[in-house]
CSV table of C-alpha atoms and ligand atoms in Angstrom, one decimal:
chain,number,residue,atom,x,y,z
A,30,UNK,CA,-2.0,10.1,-20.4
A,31,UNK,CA,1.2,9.0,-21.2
A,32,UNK,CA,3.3,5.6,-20.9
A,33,UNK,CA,6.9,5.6,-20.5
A,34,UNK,CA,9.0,2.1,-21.2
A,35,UNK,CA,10.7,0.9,-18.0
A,36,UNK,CA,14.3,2.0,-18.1
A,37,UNK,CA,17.8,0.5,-16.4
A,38,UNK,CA,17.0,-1.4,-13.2
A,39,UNK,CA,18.5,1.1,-11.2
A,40,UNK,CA,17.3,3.9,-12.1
A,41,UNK,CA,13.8,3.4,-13.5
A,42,UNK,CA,13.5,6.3,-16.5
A,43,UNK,CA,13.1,10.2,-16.1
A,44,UNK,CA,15.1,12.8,-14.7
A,45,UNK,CA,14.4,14.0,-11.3
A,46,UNK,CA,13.3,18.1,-12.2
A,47,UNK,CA,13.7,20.4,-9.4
A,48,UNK,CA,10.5,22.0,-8.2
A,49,UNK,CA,7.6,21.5,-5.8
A,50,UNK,CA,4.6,19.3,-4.9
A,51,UNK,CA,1.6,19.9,-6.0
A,52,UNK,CA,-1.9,19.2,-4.5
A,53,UNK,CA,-3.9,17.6,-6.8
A,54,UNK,CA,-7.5,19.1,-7.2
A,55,UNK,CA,-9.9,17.4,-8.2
A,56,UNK,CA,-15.7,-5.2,-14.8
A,57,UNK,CA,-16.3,-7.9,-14.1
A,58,UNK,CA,-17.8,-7.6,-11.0
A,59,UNK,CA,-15.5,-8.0,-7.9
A,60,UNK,CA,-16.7,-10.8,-5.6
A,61,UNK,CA,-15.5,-10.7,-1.7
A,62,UNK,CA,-13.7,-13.8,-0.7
A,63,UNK,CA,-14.7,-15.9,2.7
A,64,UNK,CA,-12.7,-13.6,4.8
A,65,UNK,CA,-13.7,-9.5,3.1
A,66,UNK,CA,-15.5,-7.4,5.2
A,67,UNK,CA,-17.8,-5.6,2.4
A,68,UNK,CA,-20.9,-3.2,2.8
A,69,UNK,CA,-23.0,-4.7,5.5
A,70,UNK,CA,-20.6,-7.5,7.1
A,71,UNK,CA,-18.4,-5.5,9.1
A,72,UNK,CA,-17.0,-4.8,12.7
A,73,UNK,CA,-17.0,-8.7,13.5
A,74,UNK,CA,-13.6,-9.8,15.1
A,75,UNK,CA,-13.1,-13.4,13.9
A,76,UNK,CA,-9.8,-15.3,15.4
A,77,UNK,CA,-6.7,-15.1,13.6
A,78,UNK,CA,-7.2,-19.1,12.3
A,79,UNK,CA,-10.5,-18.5,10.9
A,80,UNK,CA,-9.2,-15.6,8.9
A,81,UNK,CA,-6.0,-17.1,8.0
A,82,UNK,CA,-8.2,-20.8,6.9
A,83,UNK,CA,-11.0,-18.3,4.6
A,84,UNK,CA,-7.8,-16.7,2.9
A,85,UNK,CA,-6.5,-20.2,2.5
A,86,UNK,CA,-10.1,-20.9,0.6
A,87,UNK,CA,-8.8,-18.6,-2.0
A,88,UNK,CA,-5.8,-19.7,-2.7
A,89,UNK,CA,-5.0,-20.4,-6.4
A,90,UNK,CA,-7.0,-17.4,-7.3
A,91,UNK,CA,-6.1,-13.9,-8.2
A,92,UNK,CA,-6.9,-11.4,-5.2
A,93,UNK,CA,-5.8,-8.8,-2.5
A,94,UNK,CA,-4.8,-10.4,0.3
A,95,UNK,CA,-4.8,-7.2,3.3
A,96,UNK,CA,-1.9,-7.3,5.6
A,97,UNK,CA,-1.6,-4.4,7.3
A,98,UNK,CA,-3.9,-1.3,8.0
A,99,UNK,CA,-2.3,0.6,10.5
A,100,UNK,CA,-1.4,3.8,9.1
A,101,UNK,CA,1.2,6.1,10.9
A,102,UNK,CA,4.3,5.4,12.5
A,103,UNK,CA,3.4,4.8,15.8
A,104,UNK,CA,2.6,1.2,17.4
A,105,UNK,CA,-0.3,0.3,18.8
A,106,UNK,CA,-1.4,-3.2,19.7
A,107,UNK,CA,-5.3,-3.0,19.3
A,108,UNK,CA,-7.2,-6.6,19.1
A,109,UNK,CA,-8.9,-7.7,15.6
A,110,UNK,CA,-10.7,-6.2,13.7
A,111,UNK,CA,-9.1,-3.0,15.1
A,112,UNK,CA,-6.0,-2.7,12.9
A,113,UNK,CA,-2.5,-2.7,14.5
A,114,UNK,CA,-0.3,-4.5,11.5
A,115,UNK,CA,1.8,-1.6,10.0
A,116,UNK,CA,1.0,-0.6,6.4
A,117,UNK,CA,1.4,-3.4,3.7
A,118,UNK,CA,-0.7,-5.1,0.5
A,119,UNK,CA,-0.6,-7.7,-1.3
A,120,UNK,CA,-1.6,-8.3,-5.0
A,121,UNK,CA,-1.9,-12.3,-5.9
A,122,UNK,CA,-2.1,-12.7,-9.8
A,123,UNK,CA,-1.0,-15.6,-11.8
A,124,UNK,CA,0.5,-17.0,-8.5
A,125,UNK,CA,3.5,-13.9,-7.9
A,126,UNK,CA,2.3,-12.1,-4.9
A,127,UNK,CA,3.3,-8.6,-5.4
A,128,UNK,CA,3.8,-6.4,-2.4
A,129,UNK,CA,2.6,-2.5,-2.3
A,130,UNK,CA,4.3,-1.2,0.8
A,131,UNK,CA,6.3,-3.2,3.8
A,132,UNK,CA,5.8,-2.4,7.1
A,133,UNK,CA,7.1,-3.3,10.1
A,134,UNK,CA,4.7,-6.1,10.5
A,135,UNK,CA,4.9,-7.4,7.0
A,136,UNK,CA,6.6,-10.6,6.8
A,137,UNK,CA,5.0,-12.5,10.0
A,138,UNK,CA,1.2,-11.6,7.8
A,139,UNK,CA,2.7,-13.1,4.7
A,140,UNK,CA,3.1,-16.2,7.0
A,141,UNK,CA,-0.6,-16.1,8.7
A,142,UNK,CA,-2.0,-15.3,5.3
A,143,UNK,CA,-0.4,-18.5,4.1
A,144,UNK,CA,1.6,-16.8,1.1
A,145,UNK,CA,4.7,-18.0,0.7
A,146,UNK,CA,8.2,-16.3,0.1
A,147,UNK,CA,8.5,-17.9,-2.6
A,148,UNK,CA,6.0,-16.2,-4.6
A,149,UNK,CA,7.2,-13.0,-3.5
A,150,UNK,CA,9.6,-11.3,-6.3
A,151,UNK,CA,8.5,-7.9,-6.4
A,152,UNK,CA,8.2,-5.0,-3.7
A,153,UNK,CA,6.2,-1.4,-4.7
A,154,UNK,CA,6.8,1.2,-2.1
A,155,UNK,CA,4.6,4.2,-2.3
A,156,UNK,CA,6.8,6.5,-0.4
A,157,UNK,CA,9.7,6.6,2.3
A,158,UNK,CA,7.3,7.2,5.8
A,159,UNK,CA,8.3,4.5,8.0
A,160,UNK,CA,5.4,2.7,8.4
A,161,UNK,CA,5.7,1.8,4.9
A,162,UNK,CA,9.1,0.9,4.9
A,163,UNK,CA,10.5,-0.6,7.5
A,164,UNK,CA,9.8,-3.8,7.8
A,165,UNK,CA,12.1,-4.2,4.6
A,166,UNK,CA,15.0,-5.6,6.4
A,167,UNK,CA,12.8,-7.8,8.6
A,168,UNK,CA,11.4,-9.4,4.6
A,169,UNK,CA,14.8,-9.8,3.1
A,170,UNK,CA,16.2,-11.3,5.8
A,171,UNK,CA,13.8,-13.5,7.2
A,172,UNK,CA,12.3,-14.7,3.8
A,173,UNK,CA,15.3,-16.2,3.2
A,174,UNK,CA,15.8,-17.9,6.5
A,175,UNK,CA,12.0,-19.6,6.3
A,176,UNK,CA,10.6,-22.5,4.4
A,177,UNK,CA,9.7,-22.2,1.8
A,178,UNK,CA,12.3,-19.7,1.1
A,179,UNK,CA,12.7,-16.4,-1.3
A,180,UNK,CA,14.4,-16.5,-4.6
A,181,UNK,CA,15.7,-13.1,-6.0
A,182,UNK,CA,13.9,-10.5,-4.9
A,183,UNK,CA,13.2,-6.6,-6.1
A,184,UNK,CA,12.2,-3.5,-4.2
A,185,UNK,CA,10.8,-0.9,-6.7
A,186,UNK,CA,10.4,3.1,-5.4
A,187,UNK,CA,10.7,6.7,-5.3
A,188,UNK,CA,14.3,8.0,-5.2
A,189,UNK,CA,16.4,6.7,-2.5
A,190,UNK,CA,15.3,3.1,-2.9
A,191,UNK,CA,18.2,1.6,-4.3
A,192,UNK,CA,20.3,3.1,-1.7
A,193,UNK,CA,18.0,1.9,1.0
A,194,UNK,CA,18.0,-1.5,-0.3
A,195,UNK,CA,22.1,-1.5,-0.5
A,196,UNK,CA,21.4,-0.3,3.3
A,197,UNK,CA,20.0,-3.6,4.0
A,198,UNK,CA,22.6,-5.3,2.5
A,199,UNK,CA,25.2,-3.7,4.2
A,200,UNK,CA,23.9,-3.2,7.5
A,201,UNK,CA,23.2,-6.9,8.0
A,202,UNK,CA,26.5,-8.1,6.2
A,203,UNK,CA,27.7,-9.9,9.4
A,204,UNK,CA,24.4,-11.7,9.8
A,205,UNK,CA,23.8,-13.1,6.3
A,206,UNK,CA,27.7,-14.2,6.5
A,207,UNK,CA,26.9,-16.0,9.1
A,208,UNK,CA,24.2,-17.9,8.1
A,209,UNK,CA,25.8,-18.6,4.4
A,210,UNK,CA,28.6,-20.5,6.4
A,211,UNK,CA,26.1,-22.5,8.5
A,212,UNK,CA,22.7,-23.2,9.4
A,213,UNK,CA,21.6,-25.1,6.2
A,214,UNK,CA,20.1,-21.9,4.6
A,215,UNK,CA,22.4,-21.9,1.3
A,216,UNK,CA,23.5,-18.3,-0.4
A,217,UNK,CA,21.8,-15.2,0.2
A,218,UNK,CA,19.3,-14.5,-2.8
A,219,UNK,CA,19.4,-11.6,-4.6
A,220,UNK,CA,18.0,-8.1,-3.5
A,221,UNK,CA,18.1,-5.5,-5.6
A,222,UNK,CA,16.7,-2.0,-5.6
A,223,UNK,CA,15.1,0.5,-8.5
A,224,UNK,CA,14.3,4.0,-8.4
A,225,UNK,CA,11.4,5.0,-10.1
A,226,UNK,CA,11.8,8.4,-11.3
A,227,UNK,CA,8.8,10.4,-12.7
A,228,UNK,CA,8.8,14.2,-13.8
A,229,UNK,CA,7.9,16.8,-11.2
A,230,UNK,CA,5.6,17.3,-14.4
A,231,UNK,CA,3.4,14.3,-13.5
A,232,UNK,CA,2.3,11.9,-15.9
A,233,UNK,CA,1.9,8.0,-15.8
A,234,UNK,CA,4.9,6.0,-16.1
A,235,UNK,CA,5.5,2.2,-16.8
A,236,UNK,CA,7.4,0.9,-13.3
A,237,UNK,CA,7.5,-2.7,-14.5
A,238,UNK,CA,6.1,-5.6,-16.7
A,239,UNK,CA,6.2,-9.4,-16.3
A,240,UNK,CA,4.5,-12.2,-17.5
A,241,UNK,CA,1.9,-11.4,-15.0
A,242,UNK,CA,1.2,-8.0,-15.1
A,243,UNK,CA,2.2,-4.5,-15.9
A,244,UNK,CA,2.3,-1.8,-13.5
A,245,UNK,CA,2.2,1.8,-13.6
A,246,UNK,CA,2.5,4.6,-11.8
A,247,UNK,CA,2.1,8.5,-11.1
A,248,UNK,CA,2.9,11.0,-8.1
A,249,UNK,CA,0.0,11.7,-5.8
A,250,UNK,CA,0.4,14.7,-3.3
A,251,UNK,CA,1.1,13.5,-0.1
A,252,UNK,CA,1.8,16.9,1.6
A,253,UNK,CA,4.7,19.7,0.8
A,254,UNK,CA,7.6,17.9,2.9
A,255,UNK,CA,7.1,14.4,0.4
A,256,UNK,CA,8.7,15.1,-2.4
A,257,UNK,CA,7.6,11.5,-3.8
A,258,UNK,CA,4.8,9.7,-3.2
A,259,UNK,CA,3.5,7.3,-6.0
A,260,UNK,CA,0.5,5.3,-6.7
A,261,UNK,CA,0.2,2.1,-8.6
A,262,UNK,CA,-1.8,0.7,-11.5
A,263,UNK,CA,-1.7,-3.1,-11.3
A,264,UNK,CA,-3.2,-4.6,-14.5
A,265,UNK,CA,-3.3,-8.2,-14.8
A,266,UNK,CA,-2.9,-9.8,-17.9
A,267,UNK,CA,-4.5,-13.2,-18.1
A,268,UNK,CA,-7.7,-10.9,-16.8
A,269,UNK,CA,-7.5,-7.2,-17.8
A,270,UNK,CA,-8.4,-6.5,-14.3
A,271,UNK,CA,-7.5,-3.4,-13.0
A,272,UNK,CA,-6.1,-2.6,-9.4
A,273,UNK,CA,-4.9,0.9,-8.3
A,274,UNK,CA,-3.3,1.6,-4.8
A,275,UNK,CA,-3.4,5.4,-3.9
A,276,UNK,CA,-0.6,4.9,-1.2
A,277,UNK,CA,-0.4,8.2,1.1
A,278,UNK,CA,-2.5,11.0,-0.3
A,279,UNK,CA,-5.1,14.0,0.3
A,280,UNK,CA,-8.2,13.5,-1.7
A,281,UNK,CA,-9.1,14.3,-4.0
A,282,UNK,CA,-5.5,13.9,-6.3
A,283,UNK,CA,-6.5,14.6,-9.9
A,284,UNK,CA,-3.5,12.3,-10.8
A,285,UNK,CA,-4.8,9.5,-8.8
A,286,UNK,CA,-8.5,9.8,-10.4
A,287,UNK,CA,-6.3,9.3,-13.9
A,288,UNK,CA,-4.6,6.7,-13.3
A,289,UNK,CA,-7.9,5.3,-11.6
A,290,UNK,CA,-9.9,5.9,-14.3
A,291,UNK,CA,-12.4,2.8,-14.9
A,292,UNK,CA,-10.3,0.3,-12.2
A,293,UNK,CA,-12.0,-2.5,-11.1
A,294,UNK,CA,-10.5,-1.6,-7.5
A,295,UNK,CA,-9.6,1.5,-6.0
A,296,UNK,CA,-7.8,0.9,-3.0
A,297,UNK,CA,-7.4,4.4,-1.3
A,298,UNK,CA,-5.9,5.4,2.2
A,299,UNK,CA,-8.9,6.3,4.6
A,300,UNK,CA,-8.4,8.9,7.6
A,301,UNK,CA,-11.3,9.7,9.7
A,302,UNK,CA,-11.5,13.6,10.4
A,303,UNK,CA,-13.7,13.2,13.1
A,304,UNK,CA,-11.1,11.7,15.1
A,305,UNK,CA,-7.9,14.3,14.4
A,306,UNK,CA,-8.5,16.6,17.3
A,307,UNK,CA,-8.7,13.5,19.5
A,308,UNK,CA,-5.2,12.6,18.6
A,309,UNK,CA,-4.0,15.9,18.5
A,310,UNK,CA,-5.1,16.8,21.8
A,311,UNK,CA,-2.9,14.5,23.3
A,312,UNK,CA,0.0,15.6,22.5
A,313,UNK,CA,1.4,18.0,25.3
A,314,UNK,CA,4.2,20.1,23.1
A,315,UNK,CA,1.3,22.3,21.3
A,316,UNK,CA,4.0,23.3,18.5
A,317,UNK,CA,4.0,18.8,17.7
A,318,UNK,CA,0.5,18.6,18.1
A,319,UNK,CA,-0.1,21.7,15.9
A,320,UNK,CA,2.7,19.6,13.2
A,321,UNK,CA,0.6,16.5,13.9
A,322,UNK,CA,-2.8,18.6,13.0
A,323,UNK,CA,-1.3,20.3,9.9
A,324,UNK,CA,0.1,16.7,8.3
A,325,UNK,CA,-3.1,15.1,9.1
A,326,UNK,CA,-5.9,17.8,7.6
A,327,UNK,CA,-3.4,18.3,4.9
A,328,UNK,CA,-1.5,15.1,3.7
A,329,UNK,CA,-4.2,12.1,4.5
A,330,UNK,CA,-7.5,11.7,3.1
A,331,UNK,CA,-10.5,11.8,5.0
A,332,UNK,CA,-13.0,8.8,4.2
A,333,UNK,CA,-15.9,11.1,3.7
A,334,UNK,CA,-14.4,12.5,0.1
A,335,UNK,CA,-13.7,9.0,-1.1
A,336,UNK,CA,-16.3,7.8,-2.6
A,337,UNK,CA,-16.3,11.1,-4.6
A,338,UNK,CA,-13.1,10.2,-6.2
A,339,UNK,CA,-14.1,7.0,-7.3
A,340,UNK,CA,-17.2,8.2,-8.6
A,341,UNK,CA,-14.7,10.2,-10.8
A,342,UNK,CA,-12.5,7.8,-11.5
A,343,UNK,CA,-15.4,5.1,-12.6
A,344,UNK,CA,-13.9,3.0,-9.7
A,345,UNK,CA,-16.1,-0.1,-9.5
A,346,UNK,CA,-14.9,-1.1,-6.1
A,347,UNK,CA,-13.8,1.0,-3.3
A,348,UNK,CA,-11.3,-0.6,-0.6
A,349,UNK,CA,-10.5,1.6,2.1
A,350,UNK,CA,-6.9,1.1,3.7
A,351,UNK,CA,-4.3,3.0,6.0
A,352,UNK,CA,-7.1,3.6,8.5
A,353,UNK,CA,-5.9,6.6,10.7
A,354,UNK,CA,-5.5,8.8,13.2
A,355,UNK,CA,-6.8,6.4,15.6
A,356,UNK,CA,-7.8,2.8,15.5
A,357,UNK,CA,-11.3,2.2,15.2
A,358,UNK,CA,-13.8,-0.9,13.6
A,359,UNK,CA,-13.1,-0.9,10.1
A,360,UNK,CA,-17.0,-0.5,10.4
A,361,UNK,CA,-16.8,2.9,11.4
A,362,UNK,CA,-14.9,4.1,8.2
A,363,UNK,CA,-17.7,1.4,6.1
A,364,UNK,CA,-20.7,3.8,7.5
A,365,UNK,CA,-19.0,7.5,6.9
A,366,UNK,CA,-18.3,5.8,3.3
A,367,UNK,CA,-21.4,4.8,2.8
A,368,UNK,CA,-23.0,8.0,3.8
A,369,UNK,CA,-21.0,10.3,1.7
A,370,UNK,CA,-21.4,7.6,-1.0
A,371,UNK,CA,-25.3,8.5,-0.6
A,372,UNK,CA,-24.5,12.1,-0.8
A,373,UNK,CA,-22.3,12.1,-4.1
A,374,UNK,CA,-24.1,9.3,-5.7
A,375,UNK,CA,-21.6,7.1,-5.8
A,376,UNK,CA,-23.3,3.4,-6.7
A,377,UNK,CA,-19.8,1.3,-6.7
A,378,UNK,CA,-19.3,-1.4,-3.9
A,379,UNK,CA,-17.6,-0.1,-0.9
A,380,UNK,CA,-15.2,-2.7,1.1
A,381,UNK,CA,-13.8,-1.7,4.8
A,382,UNK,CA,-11.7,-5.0,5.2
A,383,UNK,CA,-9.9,-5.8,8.7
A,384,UNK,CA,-6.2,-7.3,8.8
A,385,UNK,CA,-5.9,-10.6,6.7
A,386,UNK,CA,-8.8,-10.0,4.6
A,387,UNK,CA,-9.5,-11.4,1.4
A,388,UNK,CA,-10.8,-9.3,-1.6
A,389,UNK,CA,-11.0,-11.7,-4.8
A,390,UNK,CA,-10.9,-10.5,-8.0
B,408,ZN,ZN1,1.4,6.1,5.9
B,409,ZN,ZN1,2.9,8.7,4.5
């Protein structure tokens, strides 16, 4: 293992090496808020207000607040506690909320989990699929147009970020101008992307440090056609808790289990297997749904090998997230986990939350 100082803001250290991607072979004790669905609570839909009045219980403390589940780029508009909020979570420590992925959905569940803009400074994308990306104009825009409003705010990534960000900028140019010369809204705050860079080598590199926390990160295979897809290591200060977020990946990622290794939380992506022919049947173009099948099997992780990796990695919780290929009850994914977690003796808690959930730290 291997820490690398943060570089310039735009481009965050390393040189991008040619070459291909590689699939990865392979303490305190975490207490659920109200509103987490953990081993033996799940598959209850509770409305929207309950959930967003439990999250509101936790306020002030540090936690993951779970904004979106649905992973994939399609939409669907499934009821609670099916998930249908595109991907997106948030880490609350020392009052910052710090996001790890934006989708399309992100910025309306910042508002009904009561976080506020304001607290929002920093933005981790894992990769550049859709669903975990573009609800980034949506945030930039719209945090600065609601109260209490967004102060500078930085969108940290693989390659490309910085260019996307300056997208944002750009494409809405007309818009912000029009809204800095009336409507009571004041300048446009700052937005400002960073590239992460880390060697095709691998290794863990340092992405960013405030007063807060420090968070690092390493490439996870996430299937031959994603050249960069990170996880992140959140480690909180004031705490010494430990939060990892695999973003998109096939289990088991030996870099992943690393950069794991002894969390407090693991929270991993979670595809059930059982369910990809479903999906893949019905497509009609057999050479898509033969794509479809081959990204799936090959890129996502299926929940029954996750509790295997963080037996590896020492994990001490398991959250599952990114619940594909269809939506389900976060229950289902809770009782697969807990049956391979029988299998490979894996004695860690295991938490299946639903959209707006609370996991305290
Ligand atoms: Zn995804
Ligand atoms: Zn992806």
């Amino acid at each position: 293992m291997c820490d690398t100082p943060t570089g310039t803001p735009e481009d965050v250290t390393g040189a991008a090496a040619p070459g291909t991607s590689r699939r990865h072979l392979l303490q305190s004790a975490l207490t659920a808020g109200r509103a987490a669905l953990a081993v033996g609570a799940l598959g209850t839909a509770r409305p929207a207000a309950a959930r967003a009045a439990a999250t509101g219980t936790a306020a002030g403390g540090d936690r993951i607040v779970v904004l979106g589940l649905d992973g994939g780029p399609k939409i669907n508009t499934a009821a609670p506690p099916l998930p249908s909020a595109k991907p997106a979570l948030a880490l609350v420590a020392g009052g910052s909320t710090y996001l790890v992925d934006c989708g399309l959905d992100t910025t309306r569940q910042l508002v009904r989990a009561g976080l506020s803009f304001a607290d929002v400074h920093d933005v981790l994308l894992t990769h550049h699929h859709l669903d975990h990306t573009s609800g980034l104009p949506g945030l930039a825009l719209h945090s600065w147009t609601t109260t209490p409003a967004r102060g500078d705010l930085r969108v940290w990534g693989p390659p490309s970020t910085s260019r996307q960000v300056k997208g944002v900028k750009a494409a809405f140019g007309e818009e912000v101008d029009l809204f800095e010369s009336g409507g009571g809204f004041g300048a446009f705050p700052g937005l400002r992307g960073h590239d992460v860079t880390i060697p095709r080598r691998g290794g863990i590199q340092r992405v960013l440090e405030d007063g807060n926390v420090v968070v690092h990160a390493t490439r996870v295979f996430h299937g031959p056609e994603v050249e960069d897809a990170y996880a992140y290591r959140f480690t909180v200060k004031r705490t010494g808790k430990v939060v990892v977020f695999s973003g998109d990946t096939a289990a088991p990622d030996a870099a992943l289990i690393e950069l794991a290794h002894g969390c407090d939380v693991l929270v991993h992506e979670a595809q059930d297997n059982d369910n990809v022919e479903k999906i893949v049947a019905s497509i009609p173009d057999r050479a898509q749904a033969a794509a479809l099948r081959t990204h799936l099997l090959e890129s996502h992780s299926n929940v029954a090998d996750l509790p295997g990796v963080a037996r590896a990695a020492e994990a001490r919780t398991l959250v599952l997230s990114h619940y594909t290929p269809l939506p389900q009850p976060p229950s289902v994914y809770l009782a697969k986990a807990r049956a391979a977690a029988e299998r490979v003796g894996y004695r860690g808690r295991i938490v299946a939350p639903a959209e707006l959930d609370v996991i305290a730290l």
